[in-house]
Amino acid sequence: MQIRINSEPGLQKLLNSYLKRGEEIKKFIEKNGLKRFSYKKFVADLGEYCFYTYCNHVFIPGSLKQSEKATAPYDFEGTFIRNQIFKKFWDRTCLIEVKTRHAQENDPYLLGIKLEKFQILAFVFLNENYSCNYISLIDRDGLQGKITGKQNRLIFKDDNIEKIISSGNFEKIIPTKNKGV
């Protein structure tokens, strides 16, 4: 079983438009004195959309629900289907935290990992054009001893994290343009 990431031409058209407008906004803001501009909330919400869209099939139909508030301690809750790879989680609702990175150079790092707030970590990696490149679901028990520093940071490398399920091998994407948007 694997997570399959499909192309969504309608969404990609909107994202390309967003990217173009984002570059215009960035130039405007820099012209007016600021050094950087970012759409962090947009990236997080898009990551949650990708998780919901591409991982919904590994949950019992209707059980995957997004938390009501953006400030909730977790992003989703759901009950896994009865597949052998999810046996540890059968017959119980799991809390899921989604962490998203957009074309981050080198090994992506995830901040604010609070193991007591979820059972499953969903890592979503977006390409430079905001299309989904990679998703993995990780059991929090496999993260013990890997969270470091005051910011509760996890450095994600494909070989240092045991995944429950993923969309394939993680490959670093090095951005070439639109940096900081």
GROMACS .gro file of C-alpha atoms in nm:
model
  181
    1MET     CA    1   0.000   0.000   0.000
    2GLN     CA    2   0.128   0.347  -0.085
    3ILE     CA    3   0.006   0.706  -0.086
    4ARG     CA    4  -0.054   0.814  -0.446
    5ILE     CA    5  -0.014   1.179  -0.538
    6ASN     CA    6  -0.214   1.271  -0.846
    7SER     CA    7  -0.197   1.578  -1.064
    8GLU     CA    8  -0.482   1.824  -1.016
    9PRO     CA    9  -0.477   2.053  -1.324
   10GLY     CA   10  -0.750   2.286  -1.192
   11LEU     CA   11  -0.569   2.342  -0.863
   12GLN     CA   12  -0.230   2.373  -1.036
   13LYS     CA   13  -0.365   2.648  -1.263
   14LEU     CA   14  -0.481   2.843  -0.956
   15LEU     CA   15  -0.149   2.782  -0.779
   16ASN     CA   16   0.048   2.906  -1.081
   17SER     CA   17  -0.160   3.223  -1.076
   18TYR     CA   18  -0.100   3.254  -0.702
   19LEU     CA   19   0.274   3.210  -0.755
   20LYS     CA   20   0.278   3.486  -1.018
   21ARG     CA   21   0.080   3.721  -0.794
   22GLY     CA   22   0.299   3.627  -0.498
   23GLU     CA   23   0.607   3.740  -0.687
   24GLU     CA   24   0.436   4.074  -0.760
   25ILE     CA   25   0.343   4.111  -0.392
   26LYS     CA   26   0.699   4.025  -0.287
   27LYS     CA   27   0.846   4.290  -0.519
   28PHE     CA   28   0.596   4.549  -0.395
   29ILE     CA   29   0.674   4.479  -0.029
   30GLU     CA   30   1.051   4.478  -0.086
   31LYS     CA   31   1.021   4.806  -0.278
   32ASN     CA   32   0.852   4.951   0.028
   33GLY     CA   33   1.134   4.859   0.264
   34LEU     CA   34   1.083   4.504   0.393
   35LYS     CA   35   1.347   4.241   0.321
   36ARG     CA   36   1.126   3.933   0.296
   37PHE     CA   37   0.771   3.813   0.252
   38SER     CA   38   0.621   3.467   0.305
   39TYR     CA   39   0.286   3.291   0.283
   40LYS     CA   40   0.339   3.056   0.577
   41LYS     CA   41  -0.026   3.007   0.660
   42PHE     CA   42  -0.108   2.935   0.297
   43VAL     CA   43   0.157   2.663   0.287
   44ALA     CA   44   0.025   2.501   0.607
   45ASP     CA   45  -0.333   2.502   0.481
   46LEU     CA   46  -0.230   2.365   0.141
   47GLY     CA   47  -0.039   2.086   0.320
   48GLU     CA   48  -0.352   1.995   0.514
   49TYR     CA   49  -0.547   1.987   0.187
   50CYS     CA   50  -0.286   1.754   0.031
   51PHE     CA   51  -0.294   1.526   0.336
   52TYR     CA   52  -0.673   1.509   0.333
   53THR     CA   53  -0.693   1.453  -0.043
   54TYR     CA   54  -0.417   1.195  -0.082
   55CYS     CA   55  -0.442   1.009   0.251
   56ASN     CA   56  -0.819   0.989   0.298
   57HIS     CA   57  -0.823   0.636   0.153
   58VAL     CA   58  -0.621   0.494   0.445
   59PHE     CA   59  -0.892   0.595   0.694
   60ILE     CA   60  -1.236   0.446   0.752
   61PRO     CA   61  -1.475   0.641   0.525
   62GLY     CA   62  -1.610   0.947   0.703
   63SER     CA   63  -1.375   0.918   1.001
   64LEU     CA   64  -1.107   1.168   0.888
   65LYS     CA   65  -1.211   1.506   1.026
   66GLN     CA   66  -1.026   1.835   1.038
   67SER     CA   67  -1.015   2.009   1.377
   68GLU     CA   68  -1.260   2.298   1.407
   69LYS     CA   69  -0.999   2.561   1.502
   70ALA     CA   70  -0.665   2.634   1.338
   71THR     CA   71  -0.519   2.673   1.688
   72ALA     CA   72  -0.625   2.324   1.804
   73PRO     CA   73  -0.344   2.101   1.940
   74TYR     CA   74  -0.382   1.868   1.638
   75ASP     CA   75  -0.498   1.914   1.276
   76PHE     CA   76  -0.708   1.602   1.209
   77GLU     CA   77  -0.851   1.297   1.377
   78GLY     CA   78  -0.934   0.972   1.207
   79THR     CA   79  -0.954   0.593   1.233
   80PHE     CA   80  -0.730   0.386   1.006
   81ILE     CA   81  -0.871   0.111   0.786
   82ARG     CA   82  -0.805  -0.245   0.897
   83ASN     CA   83  -0.490  -0.298   0.692
   84GLN     CA   84  -0.196  -0.483   0.846
   85ILE     CA   85   0.036  -0.180   0.827
   86PHE     CA   86  -0.202   0.013   1.057
   87LYS     CA   87  -0.263  -0.275   1.303
   88LYS     CA   88  -0.122  -0.080   1.598
   89PHE     CA   89  -0.393   0.182   1.545
   90TRP     CA   90  -0.696  -0.039   1.475
   91ASP     CA   91  -1.023   0.044   1.645
   92ARG     CA   92  -0.922   0.380   1.785
   93THR     CA   93  -0.930   0.738   1.674
   94CYS     CA   94  -0.584   0.887   1.615
   95LEU     CA   95  -0.489   1.253   1.643
   96ILE     CA   96  -0.285   1.371   1.345
   97GLU     CA   97  -0.048   1.667   1.318
   98VAL     CA   98   0.031   1.786   0.964
   99LYS     CA   99   0.365   1.962   0.906
  100THR     CA  100   0.430   2.107   0.562
  101ARG     CA  101   0.745   2.243   0.401
  102HIS     CA  102   0.764   2.430   0.073
  103ALA     CA  103   1.076   2.362  -0.136
  104GLN     CA  104   1.302   2.388   0.168
  105GLU     CA  105   1.669   2.352   0.086
  106ASN     CA  106   1.877   2.065   0.222
  107ASP     CA  107   1.712   1.838   0.480
  108PRO     CA  108   1.376   1.985   0.579
  109TYR     CA  109   1.327   2.064   0.943
  110LEU     CA  110   0.995   2.064   1.119
  111LEU     CA  111   0.946   2.292   1.418
  112GLY     CA  112   0.705   2.274   1.710
  113ILE     CA  113   0.681   1.895   1.726
  114LYS     CA  114   0.498   1.821   2.052
  115LEU     CA  115   0.472   1.442   2.077
  116GLU     CA  116   0.210   1.451   2.353
  117LYS     CA  117  -0.044   1.621   2.122
  118PHE     CA  118  -0.077   1.356   1.846
  119GLN     CA  119  -0.027   0.990   1.755
  120ILE     CA  120   0.053   1.040   1.385
  121LEU     CA  121   0.275   1.301   1.220
  122ALA     CA  122   0.194   1.369   0.854
  123PHE     CA  123   0.485   1.528   0.667
  124VAL     CA  124   0.395   1.703   0.340
  125PHE     CA  125   0.663   1.845   0.108
  126LEU     CA  126   0.561   2.087  -0.167
  127ASN     CA  127   0.752   2.162  -0.486
  128GLU     CA  128   0.854   2.516  -0.580
  129ASN     CA  129   0.528   2.553  -0.777
  130TYR     CA  130   0.329   2.438  -0.468
  131SER     CA  131   0.237   2.100  -0.617
  132CYS     CA  132   0.262   1.811  -0.374
  133ASN     CA  133   0.592   1.622  -0.402
  134TYR     CA  134   0.589   1.388  -0.101
  135ILE     CA  135   0.373   1.273   0.191
  136SER     CA  136   0.451   1.033   0.473
  137LEU     CA  137   0.268   0.924   0.786
  138ILE     CA  138   0.489   0.867   1.091
  139ASP     CA  139   0.411   0.703   1.425
  140ARG     CA  140   0.508   0.943   1.704
  141ASP     CA  141   0.670   0.654   1.893
  142GLY     CA  142   0.936   0.639   1.620
  143LEU     CA  143   1.025   1.003   1.687
  144GLN     CA  144   1.141   0.950   2.046
  145GLY     CA  145   1.491   1.096   2.086
  146LYS     CA  146   1.482   1.270   1.745
  147ILE     CA  147   1.320   1.596   1.857
  148THR     CA  148   1.584   1.852   1.960
  149GLY     CA  149   1.623   2.202   2.099
  150LYS     CA  150   1.390   2.464   2.241
  151GLN     CA  151   1.193   2.472   1.917
  152ASN     CA  152   1.119   2.098   1.930
  153ARG     CA  153   1.284   2.049   1.592
  154LEU     CA  154   1.287   1.736   1.380
  155ILE     CA  155   1.531   1.718   1.089
  156PHE     CA  156   1.368   1.502   0.823
  157LYS     CA  157   1.590   1.264   0.630
  158ASP     CA  158   1.439   0.969   0.447
  159ASP     CA  159   1.668   0.723   0.623
  160ASN     CA  160   1.639   0.856   0.979
  161ILE     CA  161   1.262   0.834   1.018
  162GLU     CA  162   1.060   0.513   1.008
  163LYS     CA  163   0.740   0.574   0.813
  164ILE     CA  164   0.412   0.387   0.845
  165ILE     CA  165   0.329   0.471   0.483
  166SER     CA  166   0.458   0.723   0.228
  167SER     CA  167   0.428   0.831  -0.132
  168GLY     CA  168   0.775   0.689  -0.209
  169ASN     CA  169   1.133   0.784  -0.131
  170PHE     CA  170   1.186   1.142  -0.025
  171GLU     CA  171   1.411   1.341  -0.257
  172LYS     CA  172   1.534   1.688  -0.173
  173ILE     CA  173   1.402   1.963  -0.397
  174ILE     CA  174   1.629   2.263  -0.432
  175PRO     CA  175   1.439   2.581  -0.522
  176THR     CA  176   1.570   2.780  -0.814
  177LYS     CA  177   1.339   3.082  -0.818
  178ASN     CA  178   1.070   3.267  -0.623
  179LYS     CA  179   1.268   3.221  -0.303
  180GLY     CA  180   1.099   3.380  -0.005
  181VAL     CA  181   0.749   3.392  -0.152
   0.00000   0.00000   0.00000
